[in-house]
Every structure is written in C-alpha cells, then in structure tokens.
CSV table of C-alpha atoms in Angstrom, one decimal:
chain,number,residue,atom,x,y,z
A,1,MET,CA,-46.5,31.2,-58.3
A,2,THR,CA,-45.3,27.6,-58.5
A,3,THR,CA,-42.7,27.0,-61.3
A,4,MET,CA,-41.9,23.7,-62.9
A,5,GLY,CA,-38.6,23.8,-61.2
A,6,THR,CA,-40.2,24.1,-57.8
A,7,LEU,CA,-42.7,21.3,-58.6
A,8,PHE,CA,-39.8,18.8,-59.4
A,9,PHE,CA,-38.0,19.8,-56.4
A,10,ASP,CA,-40.9,19.1,-54.2
A,11,ILE,CA,-41.3,15.6,-55.4
A,12,PRO,CA,-39.9,13.1,-52.9
A,13,LEU,CA,-37.1,11.0,-54.2
A,14,ASP,CA,-38.5,7.7,-52.8
A,15,ALA,CA,-41.7,8.4,-54.6
A,16,LEU,CA,-40.0,8.9,-57.9
A,17,ALA,CA,-38.0,5.6,-57.3
A,18,VAL,CA,-40.9,3.5,-56.5
A,19,ARG,CA,-43.1,4.7,-59.3
A,20,MET,CA,-40.4,4.5,-61.9
A,21,LEU,CA,-39.4,0.9,-60.8
A,22,THR,CA,-43.1,-0.3,-60.7
A,23,THR,CA,-43.8,1.1,-64.1
A,24,ALA,CA,-40.8,-0.5,-65.5
A,25,PHE,CA,-41.7,-3.7,-63.9
A,26,VAL,CA,-45.2,-3.9,-65.6
A,27,VAL,CA,-43.7,-3.0,-68.9
A,28,MET,CA,-41.1,-5.9,-68.8
A,29,ALA,CA,-43.4,-8.3,-67.0
A,30,VAL,CA,-46.2,-8.0,-69.5
A,31,SER,CA,-43.9,-8.1,-72.6
A,32,TRP,CA,-42.4,-11.1,-71.1
A,33,ALA,CA,-45.9,-12.8,-70.4
A,34,VAL,CA,-46.9,-12.1,-73.9
A,35,GLY,CA,-44.0,-13.9,-75.3
A,36,ALA,CA,-44.1,-16.7,-72.6
A,37,PHE,CA,-47.8,-17.4,-72.3
A,38,GLY,CA,-49.4,-15.6,-75.2
A,39,PRO,CA,-51.5,-12.5,-75.6
A,40,VAL,CA,-54.6,-13.7,-73.6
A,41,VAL,CA,-52.6,-14.1,-70.3
A,42,GLY,CA,-50.4,-11.1,-71.1
A,43,GLY,CA,-53.4,-8.8,-71.7
A,44,ALA,CA,-55.0,-9.9,-68.4
A,45,LEU,CA,-51.8,-9.3,-66.5
A,46,ALA,CA,-51.6,-5.8,-68.0
A,47,GLY,CA,-54.6,-5.0,-65.8
A,48,LEU,CA,-52.9,-5.4,-62.4
A,49,PRO,CA,-52.9,-2.1,-60.5
A,50,ILE,CA,-49.0,-2.0,-60.3
A,51,ILE,CA,-49.0,1.6,-61.3
A,52,LEU,CA,-52.4,2.8,-59.6
A,53,GLY,CA,-51.4,1.0,-56.4
A,54,PRO,CA,-48.3,3.0,-55.5
A,55,GLY,CA,-49.9,6.2,-56.9
A,56,PHE,CA,-52.9,6.0,-54.5
A,57,TYR,CA,-50.7,4.8,-51.6
A,58,PHE,CA,-48.7,8.2,-51.9
A,59,LEU,CA,-52.0,10.1,-52.4
A,60,ALA,CA,-53.4,8.6,-49.2
A,61,ALA,CA,-50.2,9.5,-47.3
A,62,GLN,CA,-50.4,13.2,-48.3
A,63,THR,CA,-54.1,14.0,-48.7
A,64,PRO,CA,-57.4,13.8,-47.0
A,65,THR,CA,-59.7,10.8,-47.2
A,66,ALA,CA,-62.2,12.7,-49.2
A,67,PHE,CA,-59.6,13.7,-51.8
A,68,VAL,CA,-58.5,10.1,-52.3
A,69,ALA,CA,-62.1,8.8,-52.7
A,70,GLN,CA,-62.9,11.6,-55.3
A,71,ALA,CA,-59.6,10.9,-57.1
A,72,ALA,CA,-60.4,7.1,-57.1
A,73,SER,CA,-63.9,7.9,-58.6
A,74,TYR,CA,-62.3,10.1,-61.4
A,75,ALA,CA,-59.6,7.4,-61.9
A,76,LEU,CA,-62.5,5.0,-62.6
A,77,LEU,CA,-64.0,7.5,-65.1
A,78,SER,CA,-60.5,7.7,-66.7
A,79,LEU,CA,-60.4,4.1,-67.1
A,80,CYS,CA,-63.5,4.4,-69.4
A,81,ALA,CA,-61.3,6.5,-71.6
A,82,THR,CA,-58.7,4.0,-71.5
A,83,GLN,CA,-60.9,1.5,-73.1
A,84,PHE,CA,-61.3,4.0,-76.1
A,85,PHE,CA,-57.5,4.3,-75.9
A,86,VAL,CA,-57.1,0.6,-76.5
A,87,LEU,CA,-59.8,0.4,-79.2
A,88,ALA,CA,-58.2,3.2,-81.1
A,89,TYR,CA,-54.8,1.5,-81.1
A,90,ILE,CA,-56.5,-1.9,-82.2
A,91,ALA,CA,-58.4,-0.3,-85.0
A,92,MET,CA,-55.2,1.5,-86.3
A,93,ALA,CA,-52.6,-1.2,-85.6
A,94,GLY,CA,-52.9,-3.1,-89.1
A,95,LYS,CA,-52.7,0.2,-91.0
A,96,GLN,CA,-50.2,2.5,-89.3
A,97,PRO,CA,-46.9,2.2,-87.7
A,98,PRO,CA,-46.6,2.0,-83.8
A,99,TRP,CA,-46.2,5.8,-83.0
A,100,VAL,CA,-48.9,6.9,-85.3
A,101,CYS,CA,-51.2,4.3,-83.7
A,102,LEU,CA,-50.2,5.7,-80.4
A,103,ALA,CA,-51.0,9.3,-81.5
A,104,TYR,CA,-54.6,8.1,-82.5
A,105,ALA,CA,-54.9,6.2,-79.1
A,106,VAL,CA,-53.9,9.2,-77.0
A,107,GLY,CA,-56.3,11.4,-79.1
A,108,ALA,CA,-59.2,9.1,-78.3
A,109,TRP,CA,-58.3,9.0,-74.6
A,110,LEU,CA,-58.1,12.8,-74.3
A,111,VAL,CA,-61.5,13.3,-76.0
A,112,ALA,CA,-63.1,10.6,-73.9
A,113,ALA,CA,-61.5,11.8,-70.7
A,114,LEU,CA,-62.6,15.4,-71.4
A,115,VAL,CA,-66.1,14.4,-71.9
A,116,LEU,CA,-66.2,12.1,-68.9
A,117,GLN,CA,-64.9,14.5,-66.3
A,118,PHE,CA,-68.2,16.4,-66.4
A,119,LEU,CA,-70.0,13.2,-65.0
A,120,PRO,CA,-70.5,13.0,-61.2
A,121,ALA,CA,-67.5,11.6,-59.3
A,122,GLN,CA,-69.4,8.7,-57.9
A,123,PRO,CA,-68.4,5.0,-58.0
A,124,ILE,CA,-71.7,3.9,-59.3
A,125,VAL,CA,-71.7,6.2,-62.2
A,126,GLY,CA,-68.2,5.2,-63.1
A,127,VAL,CA,-68.9,1.4,-62.8
A,128,PHE,CA,-71.9,1.9,-65.2
A,129,MET,CA,-69.8,3.9,-67.7
A,130,PHE,CA,-67.0,1.4,-67.5
A,131,ILE,CA,-69.4,-1.6,-68.2
A,132,VAL,CA,-70.9,0.2,-71.2
A,133,ALA,CA,-67.4,1.4,-72.6
A,134,THR,CA,-66.0,-2.1,-72.2
A,135,GLY,CA,-68.9,-3.7,-73.9
A,136,VAL,CA,-68.7,-1.5,-76.9
A,137,CYS,CA,-65.0,-1.5,-77.3
A,138,ARG,CA,-64.9,-5.4,-77.0
A,139,ARG,CA,-67.5,-5.8,-79.5
A,140,ILE,CA,-65.9,-3.4,-82.0
A,141,GLY,CA,-62.5,-4.5,-81.3
A,142,ARG,CA,-63.2,-8.2,-82.1
A,143,ARG,CA,-63.4,-7.2,-85.7
A,144,PHE,CA,-59.8,-6.5,-85.9
A,145,ILE,CA,-58.5,-9.9,-84.5
A,146,VAL,CA,-56.8,-12.0,-87.1
A,147,PRO,CA,-55.5,-15.5,-86.7
A,148,GLU,CA,-51.8,-15.8,-86.1
A,149,ALA,CA,-49.2,-18.3,-85.3
A,150,SER,CA,-47.8,-18.7,-81.8
A,151,THR,CA,-45.2,-16.1,-81.3
A,152,ARG,CA,-42.3,-16.2,-79.0
A,153,VAL,CA,-40.3,-13.0,-79.5
A,154,SER,CA,-38.3,-11.3,-76.7
A,155,ALA,CA,-38.4,-7.6,-76.5
A,156,GLY,CA,-35.0,-6.1,-75.8
A,157,LEU,CA,-34.4,-5.8,-72.1
A,158,GLY,CA,-32.4,-2.6,-72.4
A,159,LEU,CA,-35.1,-1.0,-74.6
A,160,LEU,CA,-37.8,-2.1,-72.2
A,161,ILE,CA,-35.9,-0.6,-69.2
A,162,VAL,CA,-35.3,2.7,-70.9
A,163,ARG,CA,-39.1,3.0,-71.8
A,164,GLY,CA,-40.2,1.8,-68.3
A,165,ILE,CA,-38.0,4.3,-66.6
A,166,LEU,CA,-39.4,7.1,-69.0
A,167,ALA,CA,-43.0,6.1,-68.2
A,168,GLY,CA,-42.3,5.9,-64.7
A,169,ILE,CA,-41.1,9.5,-64.5
A,170,LEU,CA,-44.4,10.6,-66.1
A,171,VAL,CA,-46.3,8.6,-63.4
A,172,ALA,CA,-44.3,9.9,-60.7
A,173,VAL,CA,-44.7,13.5,-61.7
A,174,VAL,CA,-48.3,13.3,-62.2
A,175,THR,CA,-49.0,11.7,-58.7
A,176,SER,CA,-46.7,14.1,-56.9
A,177,ALA,CA,-48.4,17.2,-58.4
A,178,HIS,CA,-51.7,16.4,-56.8
A,179,HIS,CA,-51.8,19.8,-55.0
A,180,LEU,CA,-51.8,21.5,-58.5
A,181,LEU,CA,-54.1,19.2,-60.3
A,182,GLY,CA,-56.8,18.6,-57.7
A,183,SER,CA,-58.7,15.5,-57.3
A,184,THR,CA,-60.2,15.6,-60.7
A,185,GLY,CA,-56.8,16.0,-62.6
A,186,ALA,CA,-54.9,13.7,-60.4
A,187,GLY,CA,-57.5,11.0,-60.7
A,188,LEU,CA,-57.8,11.3,-64.4
A,189,LEU,CA,-54.1,11.5,-65.0
A,190,LEU,CA,-53.1,8.8,-62.6
A,191,ALA,CA,-55.2,6.3,-64.6
A,192,PHE,CA,-53.8,7.5,-67.9
A,193,PRO,CA,-52.6,4.2,-69.7
A,194,ILE,CA,-48.9,4.8,-69.5
A,195,GLY,CA,-48.3,1.0,-69.0
A,196,TYR,CA,-50.4,0.1,-71.9
A,197,THR,CA,-48.7,2.9,-74.1
A,198,VAL,CA,-45.2,1.5,-73.6
A,199,VAL,CA,-46.2,-2.3,-73.8
A,200,ALA,CA,-48.4,-1.6,-76.9
A,201,VAL,CA,-45.6,0.1,-78.9
A,202,THR,CA,-43.0,-2.5,-77.8
A,203,ILE,CA,-45.1,-5.4,-78.8
A,204,HIS,CA,-46.2,-3.8,-82.0
A,205,GLN,CA,-42.6,-3.1,-83.0
A,206,LYS,CA,-41.2,-6.5,-81.9
A,207,MET,CA,-44.1,-8.9,-82.6
A,208,GLY,CA,-46.2,-7.2,-85.1
A,209,ALA,CA,-49.9,-6.0,-85.5
A,210,ALA,CA,-51.7,-9.3,-84.9
A,211,SER,CA,-49.9,-9.8,-81.7
A,212,VAL,CA,-50.6,-6.3,-80.3
A,213,VAL,CA,-54.3,-6.4,-81.4
A,214,ALA,CA,-54.8,-9.8,-79.7
A,215,MET,CA,-53.0,-8.5,-76.5
A,216,LEU,CA,-54.9,-5.2,-76.3
A,217,HIS,CA,-58.2,-6.9,-77.0
A,218,SER,CA,-57.6,-9.1,-74.0
A,219,ALA,CA,-56.4,-6.1,-72.1
A,220,LEU,CA,-59.9,-4.7,-72.4
A,221,LEU,CA,-60.8,-7.2,-69.9
A,222,GLY,CA,-57.7,-6.9,-68.0
A,223,THR,CA,-58.6,-3.4,-67.2
A,224,ILE,CA,-61.7,-4.5,-65.4
A,225,SER,CA,-59.3,-5.3,-62.5
A,226,LEU,CA,-58.2,-1.8,-62.5
A,227,ALA,CA,-61.7,-0.7,-62.5
A,228,GLY,CA,-62.5,-2.9,-59.6
A,229,PHE,CA,-59.4,-1.4,-57.6
A,230,CYS,CA,-60.7,2.1,-58.1
A,231,ALA,CA,-64.3,1.3,-57.3
A,232,VAL,CA,-63.5,-0.5,-54.2
A,233,LEU,CA,-61.1,2.0,-52.9
A,234,ALA,CA,-63.4,5.0,-53.6
A,235,ASN,CA,-66.0,3.2,-51.4
A,236,ALA,CA,-63.7,1.5,-48.7
A,237,ILE,CA,-61.6,4.6,-48.0
A,238,GLU,CA,-64.6,6.3,-46.4
A,239,HIS,CA,-64.9,3.6,-43.8
A,240,LEU,CA,-61.6,2.1,-43.4
A,241,THR,CA,-58.1,3.2,-42.6
A,242,ALA,CA,-56.0,4.2,-45.9
A,243,HIS,CA,-53.9,1.0,-45.7
A,244,THR,CA,-56.7,-1.3,-45.0
A,245,ALA,CA,-58.8,0.3,-48.0
A,246,LEU,CA,-55.8,-0.1,-50.2
A,247,GLY,CA,-55.4,-3.8,-49.2
A,248,VAL,CA,-59.0,-4.5,-49.8
A,249,ALA,CA,-59.0,-2.8,-53.2
A,250,LEU,CA,-55.7,-4.7,-54.1
A,251,VAL,CA,-57.2,-8.0,-53.2
A,252,ALA,CA,-60.4,-7.3,-55.2
A,253,SER,CA,-58.3,-6.4,-58.2
A,254,MET,CA,-56.1,-9.5,-58.0
A,255,SER,CA,-59.1,-11.6,-57.6
A,256,ILE,CA,-60.7,-10.3,-60.7
A,257,THR,CA,-57.4,-10.9,-62.6
A,258,VAL,CA,-57.5,-14.6,-61.5
A,259,VAL,CA,-61.1,-15.0,-62.5
A,260,ILE,CA,-60.3,-13.5,-65.9
A,261,ILE,CA,-57.2,-15.7,-66.6
A,262,PHE,CA,-59.0,-18.9,-65.4
A,263,GLY,CA,-62.2,-18.0,-67.2
A,264,LYS,CA,-60.2,-17.5,-70.4
A,265,ARG,CA,-58.5,-20.9,-70.0
A,266,ILE,CA,-61.7,-22.7,-69.3
A,267,SER,CA,-63.6,-21.1,-72.3
A,268,ARG,CA,-60.7,-22.1,-74.7
A,269,ARG,CA,-61.0,-25.7,-73.6
C-alpha cells in the first residue's frame, strides 16, 4: 500500500522546484500586471499556461501518449469548472471577505468538476462545454462589475512569494501523483485554478472587491488560452512527438492571449 510518505519521497526534486517556481511567478506577475496595466490585461495574462505547461511536460515524460491525451481532455473539462469557480468568487466578492469568497468558489469548482468528469474525455466535447460555460459565466458575471478609479497598489512581494510557493507545492504534488490519480484525476486536478486562487485572494485583500471582480471577469476570457492549450495538446500529442505537441499547444495558447489583449484594447478605443 502506498503511503503519503512514500508519495512525497517519489516526487523528483527538480519537478517540485520547477512547479513551485512557475506558480510563484504567475502569482507575482499577474498581481504586478493588474497594478501596472489594469485588470483587463492582468486577467488575460492570468490565462497563460505557466502552470499547465510544466505539469504536462512532466506527465509526457513519465506516461504514455494516450494517458497525456486523456488527461488533457479532462483538464479541458476541468477548465469549464474553473469558469464557475471564477463566477462564484465574482458573485460573492462584494459581500464576503476573501477567504469566504474562496470557499464558495472552491465549492462551485468541486460540484462542477464532479458532474463534468462523467462526460466523454474527448476534446470536441470539452470545447463545446467550455464555450457554453464561458458564455454563461461572462453574461452573469457582468452584472457584478462596478465602476472604479484606476488603482495602483502593490501586493507585498514577501506575501506573494509565500503564497506562490504554497500553491506550487500543491501543483507539484498533484502532477507527480499521476500513478495514483489516473488520467481522470490528474487532468481534473492539474487544471484546478490554483493560480487564480492565490491571485484573487491577494488582489481582493490589497485592492478591494471592485478590482478583483474586474480582473476575474477578464480572466474568464483569459482562461480561453488555457482551454486552447489543452484542446490542441489532446489532439496533437497523438500525431506529434511530446515536445513538438507541447510547443504547438503553447504557441496556440500564447496566440489566443495576444488576440484577447489586442481585441480588448481595440474595443476600448
């Protein structure tokens, strides 16, 4: 029987280090981007696959192609649940303190993920469900946006580093326990919105409800780049080498992010 101690012992130190550092990076980078460029750009940047990318890199190095493809399909379904996570936080941000909002958001993700896991692990199904979830959450979430003055508040660097490392440990453990979780559990949990969790709480505490609502509403679109990464990877990994498939998926994700940012800028003009 595998014990928790054995599980931690089996996790490569380089995997732990990379995943912790990338998670810490996205937390600090997005919080800085929100303060420097505003919530629209910050929310879009939150959708870059800085966590999913390394996670699937290690999965591809340790597991068969079919496992990676199925995990990517389940990660795509998990991102549908992420949209409801974001919506729940948005809905509660103006009424409750950050940690209570986070509890509601995690609960919404759990309910959605438990339901979505029963759908077929096929990219086309995941893409369709993601489009529906994003449309519904964007429409409902728009009601909670309120006008606000431009905010330039810096979240404490030390606090962000601590939270980033803690989030990174969670990501590292989940992605390294693939042999216990299977492709379903690994895919669903790998796409759990840990980055959004830490960023949302930090911005809510430092900048207030209006800023976190605006950022998260923008992040609903930013998550499209994560969905694009998972969808492309799930298809490409069956036909290309693992590294090539990851590269193609990353380029697709970055392209989507660029389109979102420039589209937002053009629409505001």
